[in-house]
Amino acid sequence: MGPHYLSRFFTPKTVAVIGASERIESVGHRILVNMQEAGFKGGLYPVNNKRKQISGLKAYPNIDAIPDKIELAIIATPAVTVPDIVRQCGEKGVDSVVIITAGFGELGSEGKRLQQEVLDIAHRYGIRIVGPNCLGIIRPSGHLNATFGSGMIKDGSLALLSQSGAVCTAILDWAQSQDIGFSTVVSMGGAADVDFGEVLDYLALDSKTTGILMYVEGIRDARRFLSGLKAAARLKPVILIKSGRHESGSKAAMSHTGAMVGGDDVFDAAIERAGVVRAYSIAQLFSAARVLANNYVVKQNRLAIITNAGGPGVMSTDRAEETGVAMAGLSAGSLDELNKVLPVQWSHANPIDILGDATPERYKQALDICLKDDNVDGVLCILTPQAMTNPTQVAELVIEAAKMTRKPVLASWTGGKRVEEGRALFDNSTVAHFGTPEVAVDAFSFLAQYTQNQILLKQIPSAENELATPDIDGARLIIERVLAESREVLTTQESKAILAAFRIPVSQTIKVDSPKDAMIAAETMGFPVVLKVNMFEFSHKSDIGGVRLNISSAKDISHHFQEMENLIKQKYPEIDRVMMTVEPMHKSFNGRELMIGVIRDPVFGPAISFGLGGTMVEILHDKAVGLPPLNEYMVEKMIAKTKAAKYLQAFRQLPPVNMKALVNALLNVSSMVSELPEIVELDINPLIVDDRGVMAVDARIKACVSHQLSPYSHMTIHPYPHEMIQHYQLPNGMNICIRPIRPEDAEMEKDFVHKLSERSKYFRFMQALQELTPDMVVRFTQIDYDREMAFIAVTEEQDGKPNELGVGRYMANPDGHSVEFAVVVSDECHGMGIGSRIMKTLMQAAKYKGISFFEGEVLAINKPMLSLVKKLGFTIEPIHGDSEVVRVVKDLRM
């Protein structure tokens, strides 16, 4: 694999600063001086048509006058001059440009027109642009500081991406005061061209970056953003701050439950799925980075706290409660051990107060006991400098104990001069340390959150709930007929029909438009019954008095019908005919009222909410939000986050509810919104759940015409492409399955590569390779099906374990129109047609995605692969200057 297409932004050999100036207050001057002070070792060329020399360097009137090839151009000239300068860059062959200048998309219609002109020119010449309206780029290891910020940036292993230049400088300034360094800094600005997703792709594979920090305000392409986040988070920790919480997704919501779910809830759900941690301040950002950089492993979130002062222990416990960190319950064995080594006055509980006269040895004994306890996932050691305390010696013993465990050991040496030496020791150790105990607890909460989100990242659900067989066509037909009537809101009966099509139990509903029909319906289904207004004009029936419960006779239902009809006609004289429904009064002595809602977020698409239901739903404000597709694990996590979770267990005289039925209902809603892009809002309230099952008592759906061109394009997260699984029989009678790869295939993929001959490994990877590295295994098996694809051919062995016979994959190129492919078949399966099957499946998938060209590089000595691609209609082209490798290309449009 060659260098990433963005690498010239970060490792250029030549840089032109267009708009360089001698004026000290100018942006162009500051950029040039920063480049010089950073010690840039390549060619540095100021461009200014009024000066011969700037800052001791020869200046050029324009970029074309520079004699050398320019790899990176920094533009800091007025906005109106930028289109012509970008054109000059294109003619000079510059393909990487940073536009510092403001005055584009952020300034209304004229600025947007100018920005589009710049982009049109850039696309014509194949130029990629960072910005406009940005601070610039920093790569300390390459002595590159192409920004107008002040101060030197220390080399380090954290990358920083920021949408705001001002926030970027604030974070850099804070980091400088904390002696924190960076591998890369990118101020994204307007992100008119290169966006977060692409820079994340680069940083995911950047060997100098071990963690990524982000400041995000808004997202232009949610799918690309999440895709880049996932690619990076699979390989290294990603922590972000987001501001600018939008409300547009909830203001116009039809359903009460939808109105409760704002854009920020959905954003949280999205980044959880991407395996990312969210911080809420700059200090938290670095706290999370500090603890995640050490590759700690936690099973759950149970924290033990050891302290030599009661007050900080209590404060830490309060903070744990606020952040959702569980205070570990020490085992009986641990309590016995602690009783043997601690004074009798110790706290006898967690937090473990080992008293103000605690010696270094007492700290070590308490820490060793806690680390051995299976109920403890991590330990925070707090030290306050009291008269008998030796902060430095305690720090040494804590560091030694931490080396012997995989559990995280955190430290808070709280104080000033007396604890400085201990803190300095922690700086050079694997123990993450913090100035205050509360911040340390925050850091542990980020670690627990990161562990949970990494599990979510590996979940790749199918669009359909495999336990149910929904009638998708029937449901779509109902929606299409409603839309054909120029209606958006479905009636209760229509909404329940959609739910029933997706195997969600619904109460029986009979539509009536007269007291007589209401009596007949009620007698037919049996009393008691419920009478409800059933008109799309009224989304919330209870708000207009349109619900009458527990009606027990024909006389009563006739009376209620006439009374409601009169009230509605008095209030809405334009209505001639009042429609209602009769439903059985749902009898459940053990039932709990819940709600399931769906909204269409303007950024992330469909979002599912779950929580306590009934008429008090807005007051209770109990909800968890998830993005479809969901699977059983994710649904259970959603339920566990709500207040409703405790209410669903055995409660006083109530038995526990049927959790399987509730989980299936949420899975079926996930399937519904995945398969029916027409659904923009859904409100099931109440959903009654008891020990027998679930029942949707009331439901309302809002729909619109779908304009999507491909399945699931309305969703940010692409489901596992179940529909691409194919079964074949080989000429020798062996049955094989060719299917998209899954994260669970990691061990099988690793074993497959291990068994390949040296020759096959060299043909596939074009280098000597013995084993797949952990990073390679992750990259190969946890993929984004939207922009890449990998198919494996497997068969079943006698013991039931799948056996991998071959694998092929493609990855999209930056142009969006072509993909690079690679295929390898196990040595014992050559000549059986497996490689050909995988290739055809890959090309079919790429063509379906609208890809025009299928490309790859093949070793000239790899005759079997060259023979295969020739049979499949590829053209074979020599690569200029390389006799060992040829390029093979297939035009999929033909």
Short mmCIF file of N, CA and C in Angstrom, two decimals, residues 245-361:
data_model
loop_
_atom_site.label_atom_id
_atom_site.label_comp_id
_atom_site.label_asym_id
_atom_site.label_seq_id
_atom_site.Cartn_x
_atom_site.Cartn_y
_atom_site.Cartn_z
N ARG A 245 -25.19 22.29 19.98
CA ARG A 245 -26.22 21.25 20.00
C ARG A 245 -27.47 21.76 19.29
N HIS A 246 -27.81 21.13 18.18
CA HIS A 246 -28.95 21.63 17.39
C HIS A 246 -30.27 21.07 17.91
N GLU A 247 -31.34 21.83 17.71
CA GLU A 247 -32.66 21.41 18.17
C GLU A 247 -33.61 21.18 17.00
N SER A 248 -33.13 21.44 15.79
CA SER A 248 -34.05 21.38 14.65
C SER A 248 -34.68 20.02 14.47
N GLY A 249 -34.00 18.97 14.95
CA GLY A 249 -34.54 17.63 14.79
C GLY A 249 -35.74 17.36 15.66
N SER A 250 -35.93 18.16 16.71
CA SER A 250 -37.02 17.85 17.63
C SER A 250 -38.12 18.88 17.63
N LYS A 251 -37.86 20.10 17.16
CA LYS A 251 -38.86 21.16 17.26
C LYS A 251 -40.14 20.82 16.52
N ALA A 252 -39.97 20.23 15.34
CA ALA A 252 -41.15 19.98 14.52
C ALA A 252 -41.70 18.57 14.71
N ALA A 253 -41.25 17.89 15.75
CA ALA A 253 -41.66 16.49 15.93
C ALA A 253 -43.16 16.39 16.22
N MET A 254 -43.77 15.41 15.59
CA MET A 254 -45.21 15.18 15.78
C MET A 254 -45.47 14.51 17.12
N SER A 255 -44.61 13.54 17.47
CA SER A 255 -44.90 12.72 18.65
C SER A 255 -44.31 13.35 19.90
N HIS A 256 -44.97 13.13 21.03
CA HIS A 256 -44.44 13.62 22.30
C HIS A 256 -43.06 13.02 22.55
N THR A 257 -42.92 11.73 22.27
CA THR A 257 -41.64 11.08 22.53
C THR A 257 -40.58 11.63 21.60
N GLY A 258 -40.93 11.88 20.34
CA GLY A 258 -39.98 12.46 19.40
C GLY A 258 -39.50 13.82 19.86
N ALA A 259 -40.41 14.63 20.41
CA ALA A 259 -40.06 15.98 20.85
C ALA A 259 -39.07 15.96 22.01
N MET A 260 -38.97 14.83 22.70
CA MET A 260 -38.02 14.73 23.81
C MET A 260 -36.60 14.45 23.34
N VAL A 261 -36.44 14.02 22.12
CA VAL A 261 -35.13 13.57 21.64
C VAL A 261 -34.52 14.67 20.79
N GLY A 262 -33.52 15.35 21.33
CA GLY A 262 -32.85 16.41 20.58
C GLY A 262 -31.65 15.88 19.84
N GLY A 263 -31.02 16.73 19.06
CA GLY A 263 -29.87 16.31 18.27
C GLY A 263 -28.72 15.80 19.11
N ASP A 264 -28.58 16.33 20.35
CA ASP A 264 -27.45 15.93 21.18
C ASP A 264 -27.59 14.49 21.66
N ASP A 265 -28.81 14.06 21.97
CA ASP A 265 -29.05 12.65 22.35
C ASP A 265 -28.63 11.72 21.21
N VAL A 266 -29.00 12.12 20.02
CA VAL A 266 -28.71 11.29 18.84
C VAL A 266 -27.21 11.28 18.58
N PHE A 267 -26.56 12.44 18.74
CA PHE A 267 -25.10 12.52 18.56
C PHE A 267 -24.40 11.56 19.53
N ASP A 268 -24.85 11.55 20.79
CA ASP A 268 -24.26 10.63 21.77
C ASP A 268 -24.42 9.18 21.34
N ALA A 269 -25.62 8.84 20.86
CA ALA A 269 -25.88 7.47 20.41
C ALA A 269 -24.97 7.10 19.24
N ALA A 270 -24.74 8.07 18.37
CA ALA A 270 -23.90 7.82 17.18
C ALA A 270 -22.45 7.56 17.57
N ILE A 271 -21.90 8.41 18.46
CA ILE A 271 -20.48 8.22 18.77
C ILE A 271 -20.25 7.00 19.66
N GLU A 272 -21.27 6.62 20.45
CA GLU A 272 -21.15 5.36 21.19
C GLU A 272 -20.97 4.20 20.22
N ARG A 273 -21.75 4.21 19.13
CA ARG A 273 -21.65 3.15 18.13
C ARG A 273 -20.29 3.16 17.43
N ALA A 274 -19.64 4.33 17.43
CA ALA A 274 -18.35 4.45 16.75
C ALA A 274 -17.18 4.12 17.67
N GLY A 275 -17.48 3.74 18.94
CA GLY A 275 -16.40 3.37 19.86
C GLY A 275 -15.63 4.54 20.41
N VAL A 276 -16.27 5.74 20.43
CA VAL A 276 -15.60 6.98 20.78
C VAL A 276 -16.09 7.47 22.14
N VAL A 277 -15.25 8.21 22.85
CA VAL A 277 -15.60 8.78 24.15
C VAL A 277 -15.85 10.28 23.98
N ARG A 278 -16.89 10.77 24.65
CA ARG A 278 -17.20 12.21 24.59
C ARG A 278 -16.80 12.89 25.89
N ALA A 279 -16.07 14.00 25.78
CA ALA A 279 -15.73 14.84 26.93
C ALA A 279 -16.51 16.14 26.83
N TYR A 280 -16.56 16.88 27.94
CA TYR A 280 -17.35 18.11 27.96
C TYR A 280 -16.53 19.35 28.30
N SER A 281 -15.22 19.20 28.44
CA SER A 281 -14.35 20.35 28.68
C SER A 281 -12.96 19.99 28.18
N ILE A 282 -12.11 21.01 28.03
CA ILE A 282 -10.73 20.77 27.57
C ILE A 282 -9.98 19.93 28.61
N ALA A 283 -10.21 20.22 29.90
CA ALA A 283 -9.54 19.44 30.95
C ALA A 283 -9.95 17.97 30.87
N GLN A 284 -11.25 17.71 30.67
CA GLN A 284 -11.72 16.33 30.54
C GLN A 284 -11.13 15.66 29.31
N LEU A 285 -10.97 16.43 28.24
CA LEU A 285 -10.41 15.90 26.99
C LEU A 285 -9.04 15.29 27.26
N PHE A 286 -8.20 16.04 28.00
CA PHE A 286 -6.85 15.55 28.27
C PHE A 286 -6.84 14.49 29.37
N SER A 287 -7.79 14.57 30.31
CA SER A 287 -7.89 13.51 31.33
C SER A 287 -8.17 12.18 30.66
N ALA A 288 -9.13 12.19 29.73
CA ALA A 288 -9.47 10.97 29.00
C ALA A 288 -8.28 10.48 28.19
N ALA A 289 -7.60 11.41 27.53
CA ALA A 289 -6.44 11.03 26.70
C ALA A 289 -5.35 10.40 27.57
N ARG A 290 -5.15 10.97 28.73
CA ARG A 290 -4.09 10.47 29.61
C ARG A 290 -4.35 9.04 30.05
N VAL A 291 -5.60 8.73 30.40
CA VAL A 291 -5.91 7.40 30.91
C VAL A 291 -6.05 6.38 29.78
N LEU A 292 -6.54 6.82 28.61
CA LEU A 292 -6.73 5.88 27.50
C LEU A 292 -5.42 5.55 26.80
N ALA A 293 -4.43 6.43 26.91
CA ALA A 293 -3.15 6.20 26.23
C ALA A 293 -2.40 5.01 26.80
N ASN A 294 -2.77 4.56 28.00
CA ASN A 294 -2.01 3.49 28.66
C ASN A 294 -2.51 2.08 28.36
N ASN A 295 -3.51 1.97 27.47
CA ASN A 295 -4.04 0.65 27.08
C ASN A 295 -4.50 -0.18 28.27
N TYR A 296 -5.13 0.47 29.23
CA TYR A 296 -5.70 -0.25 30.36
C TYR A 296 -6.85 -1.12 29.90
N VAL A 297 -7.12 -2.18 30.66
CA VAL A 297 -8.26 -3.06 30.36
C VAL A 297 -9.18 -3.07 31.57
N VAL A 298 -10.46 -2.77 31.38
CA VAL A 298 -11.43 -2.90 32.48
C VAL A 298 -12.58 -3.78 32.02
N LYS A 299 -13.10 -4.60 32.93
CA LYS A 299 -14.25 -5.44 32.59
C LYS A 299 -15.54 -4.66 32.76
N GLN A 300 -15.66 -3.99 33.92
CA GLN A 300 -16.85 -3.18 34.19
C GLN A 300 -16.39 -1.81 34.67
N ASN A 301 -17.18 -1.17 35.54
CA ASN A 301 -16.82 0.18 35.97
C ASN A 301 -16.74 0.28 37.49
N ARG A 302 -16.23 -0.79 38.15
CA ARG A 302 -16.19 -0.86 39.61
C ARG A 302 -14.85 -0.34 40.12
N LEU A 303 -14.88 0.78 40.83
CA LEU A 303 -13.67 1.47 41.25
C LEU A 303 -13.48 1.35 42.76
N ALA A 304 -12.24 1.04 43.16
CA ALA A 304 -11.87 1.08 44.58
C ALA A 304 -11.03 2.33 44.80
N ILE A 305 -11.26 3.02 45.92
CA ILE A 305 -10.53 4.25 46.22
C ILE A 305 -9.77 4.07 47.53
N ILE A 306 -8.46 4.30 47.48
CA ILE A 306 -7.61 4.25 48.67
C ILE A 306 -7.18 5.68 48.98
N THR A 307 -7.39 6.13 50.22
CA THR A 307 -7.09 7.53 50.55
C THR A 307 -6.54 7.63 51.98
N ASN A 308 -5.72 8.66 52.19
CA ASN A 308 -5.23 8.90 53.56
C ASN A 308 -5.98 10.05 54.22
N ALA A 309 -7.13 10.43 53.62
CA ALA A 309 -7.96 11.49 54.21
C ALA A 309 -9.42 11.23 53.85
N GLY A 310 -10.32 11.38 54.82
CA GLY A 310 -11.73 11.04 54.60
C GLY A 310 -12.41 11.96 53.61
N GLY A 311 -12.14 13.28 53.68
CA GLY A 311 -12.83 14.25 52.83
C GLY A 311 -12.69 13.97 51.34
N PRO A 312 -11.45 13.82 50.83
CA PRO A 312 -11.28 13.52 49.39
C PRO A 312 -11.95 12.20 48.98
N GLY A 313 -11.98 11.23 49.92
CA GLY A 313 -12.65 9.96 49.62
C GLY A 313 -14.14 10.16 49.41
N VAL A 314 -14.75 10.98 50.27
CA VAL A 314 -16.19 11.25 50.16
C VAL A 314 -16.47 12.04 48.88
N MET A 315 -15.63 13.04 48.58
CA MET A 315 -15.81 13.83 47.36
C MET A 315 -15.70 12.96 46.11
N SER A 316 -14.76 12.02 46.14
CA SER A 316 -14.59 11.10 45.01
C SER A 316 -15.80 10.19 44.85
N THR A 317 -16.36 9.74 45.97
CA THR A 317 -17.54 8.88 45.93
C THR A 317 -18.72 9.65 45.34
N ASP A 318 -18.88 10.89 45.73
CA ASP A 318 -19.95 11.74 45.16
C ASP A 318 -19.77 11.86 43.65
N ARG A 319 -18.53 12.08 43.23
CA ARG A 319 -18.28 12.24 41.79
C ARG A 319 -18.55 10.93 41.04
N ALA A 320 -18.23 9.81 41.68
CA ALA A 320 -18.50 8.50 41.06
C ALA A 320 -20.00 8.33 40.83
N GLU A 321 -20.78 8.72 41.82
CA GLU A 321 -22.25 8.63 41.69
C GLU A 321 -22.73 9.47 40.53
N GLU A 322 -22.17 10.67 40.38
CA GLU A 322 -22.59 11.60 39.32
C GLU A 322 -22.21 11.10 37.93
N THR A 323 -21.09 10.40 37.82
CA THR A 323 -20.61 9.96 36.50
C THR A 323 -20.99 8.53 36.15
N GLY A 324 -21.73 7.86 37.05
CA GLY A 324 -22.15 6.48 36.76
C GLY A 324 -21.09 5.44 37.04
N VAL A 325 -20.03 5.82 37.78
CA VAL A 325 -19.00 4.85 38.17
C VAL A 325 -19.49 4.11 39.42
N ALA A 326 -19.36 2.79 39.42
CA ALA A 326 -19.81 1.99 40.57
C ALA A 326 -18.69 1.89 41.59
N MET A 327 -18.99 2.15 42.84
CA MET A 327 -18.01 1.92 43.91
C MET A 327 -17.94 0.42 44.17
N ALA A 328 -16.76 -0.15 43.99
CA ALA A 328 -16.60 -1.61 44.09
C ALA A 328 -16.97 -2.10 45.49
N GLY A 329 -17.74 -3.19 45.52
CA GLY A 329 -18.03 -3.86 46.80
C GLY A 329 -16.93 -4.86 47.08
N LEU A 330 -16.11 -4.62 48.09
CA LEU A 330 -14.96 -5.49 48.37
C LEU A 330 -15.42 -6.87 48.84
N SER A 331 -14.72 -7.90 48.41
CA SER A 331 -15.08 -9.27 48.80
C SER A 331 -14.78 -9.47 50.29
N ALA A 332 -15.39 -10.49 50.87
CA ALA A 332 -15.16 -10.81 52.29
C ALA A 332 -13.68 -11.09 52.53
N GLY A 333 -13.05 -11.78 51.56
CA GLY A 333 -11.62 -12.10 51.68
C GLY A 333 -10.77 -10.84 51.72
N SER A 334 -11.11 -9.87 50.87
CA SER A 334 -10.34 -8.61 50.84
C SER A 334 -10.50 -7.85 52.15
N LEU A 335 -11.74 -7.83 52.68
CA LEU A 335 -11.98 -7.13 53.95
C LEU A 335 -11.16 -7.77 55.08
N ASP A 336 -11.10 -9.11 55.08
CA ASP A 336 -10.29 -9.82 56.10
C ASP A 336 -8.82 -9.45 55.97
N GLU A 337 -8.32 -9.44 54.74
CA GLU A 337 -6.91 -9.10 54.49
C GLU A 337 -6.61 -7.67 54.94
N LEU A 338 -7.53 -6.75 54.60
CA LEU A 338 -7.32 -5.34 54.99
C LEU A 338 -7.34 -5.18 56.50
N ASN A 339 -8.23 -5.92 57.17
CA ASN A 339 -8.29 -5.86 58.64
C ASN A 339 -6.97 -6.27 59.27
N LYS A 340 -6.25 -7.18 58.61
CA LYS A 340 -4.98 -7.68 59.17
C LYS A 340 -3.86 -6.65 59.07
N VAL A 341 -3.91 -5.79 58.03
CA VAL A 341 -2.77 -4.89 57.78
C VAL A 341 -3.06 -3.43 58.10
N LEU A 342 -4.34 -3.06 58.29
CA LEU A 342 -4.69 -1.66 58.53
C LEU A 342 -5.04 -1.43 59.99
N PRO A 343 -4.87 -0.20 60.48
CA PRO A 343 -5.27 0.10 61.87
C PRO A 343 -6.76 -0.18 62.06
N VAL A 344 -7.16 -0.43 63.27
CA VAL A 344 -8.53 -0.81 63.56
C VAL A 344 -9.52 0.30 63.18
N GLN A 345 -9.02 1.55 63.12
CA GLN A 345 -9.93 2.68 62.83
C GLN A 345 -10.17 2.89 61.33
N TRP A 346 -9.62 2.06 60.47
CA TRP A 346 -9.83 2.28 59.02
C TRP A 346 -11.32 2.19 58.70
N SER A 347 -11.72 2.66 57.53
CA SER A 347 -13.14 2.87 57.20
C SER A 347 -13.95 1.58 57.07
N HIS A 348 -13.30 0.43 56.90
CA HIS A 348 -13.97 -0.87 56.76
C HIS A 348 -14.94 -0.91 55.57
N ALA A 349 -14.71 -0.08 54.59
CA ALA A 349 -15.55 -0.04 53.38
C ALA A 349 -14.81 0.75 52.31
N ASN A 350 -15.37 0.75 51.13
CA ASN A 350 -14.84 1.51 50.00
C ASN A 350 -15.60 2.84 49.93
N PRO A 351 -14.97 4.03 50.01
CA PRO A 351 -13.53 4.27 49.90
C PRO A 351 -12.77 3.79 51.13
N ILE A 352 -11.54 3.32 50.89
CA ILE A 352 -10.71 2.72 51.93
C ILE A 352 -9.84 3.81 52.53
N ASP A 353 -10.26 4.33 53.67
CA ASP A 353 -9.52 5.38 54.36
C ASP A 353 -8.47 4.72 55.24
N ILE A 354 -7.20 4.83 54.81
CA ILE A 354 -6.11 4.16 55.56
C ILE A 354 -5.46 5.12 56.56
N LEU A 355 -6.12 6.26 56.78
CA LEU A 355 -5.80 7.22 57.85
C LEU A 355 -4.60 8.12 57.53
N GLY A 356 -4.57 9.25 58.22
CA GLY A 356 -3.60 10.31 57.93
C GLY A 356 -2.16 9.94 58.19
N ASP A 357 -1.91 8.91 59.03
CA ASP A 357 -0.51 8.53 59.31
C ASP A 357 -0.05 7.38 58.40
N ALA A 358 -0.75 7.21 57.27
CA ALA A 358 -0.46 6.06 56.38
C ALA A 358 0.99 6.09 55.89
N THR A 359 1.66 4.96 56.06
CA THR A 359 3.05 4.80 55.59
C THR A 359 3.02 4.32 54.15
N PRO A 360 4.15 4.43 53.43
CA PRO A 360 4.21 3.88 52.08
C PRO A 360 3.84 2.39 52.05
N GLU A 361 4.28 1.64 53.05
CA GLU A 361 3.99 0.20 53.11
C GLU A 361 2.49 -0.05 53.24
#
